[in-house]
C-alpha angles and dihedrals in degrees: 000000000000113000124227091251092052089051090052090051091055090048089062085081093051132098117308098266094043092047093047092051092048091048092051093049093047090051089049091051088051126179094005089065097051099085091053092047090051092048092047097051097092092056094052126091124229095279092049092048092051090051090048089054088055089053090051092051095047094047093042096208112158091211087083091066098096091045091052091048088053090054090060085079094053120131088230113086093205091053090051091049095047092046091054092048092048091051088054097044091049092045091228114194114243094019098117100079096043090050090048090052090049090054093049090049089051091055092045088057086058092241106169108250092232092062121103100256099055090041091054093047092049088053089051093050090049092050090048090054093246096112129046114196113224109245111181120220099257092046089050092051094048091051092048090058092062131076116281092242096047112126095232135316130330106274089226086073096048096111092050091050092049093052093043092053094045092046086058093050096255121146115221111217101186141318134233126206129215136187117213114204133162089265096054145280121311134185115247125204114245129196113304100220095153094214123172131188127224101237091195090066122099115276094246090056091050091052093053095041090053090047092053094049093043093051089051088050090050091053090058100033125111112263128189140126091267096043118096131189126212111193121192116215141167137211127231088256090061091061096036106030119185114258 
């Protein structure tokens, strides 16, 4: 006979309202629900597995670690990404090497490094202490001069940051802009240049191409004392990790 918890697990794959209600009840049940969620993972589709990952993160039970590692081999890129990020947020022991392998596999599939999956996995590796982003001296100093809770760097320094990163062989992928007001922090639309990099090009070419596009973006970007910019960049080792 199927238990109530097992029924809830299967409902994770249901319509949005049904899935949301099942997710909420499984989180409320807590650790007692985790074995059934783990056992039910193989029978769930991508949507159900993503919702199960949310249950794992909310409950915070380390027993889900092996199941999350298994999901790194999913055919669904979003499942792979979320699994890696959950492993990092839950600080699962033994997660570093499987997440590294997942990142290498992502690159071997020729997934552009500015797409969501590789970005999420890089974040996971950073959180797990297995990746140290390169932050050049000037960029570090400019960040240190802002408030601790600022969502990036003052946009008035955007050009300096671009050149500092490029001068240290970092490739800028894209940048996000934020407005900080008394009422909170809000996203701000930046220039929509639609630029793409040819990831088969030599690294030095990628650095300069990204610099050129980013400087053009900076010339058209919003700039004010309460506007901040948060660039995302990668190092050569992110595109060509050691094996």
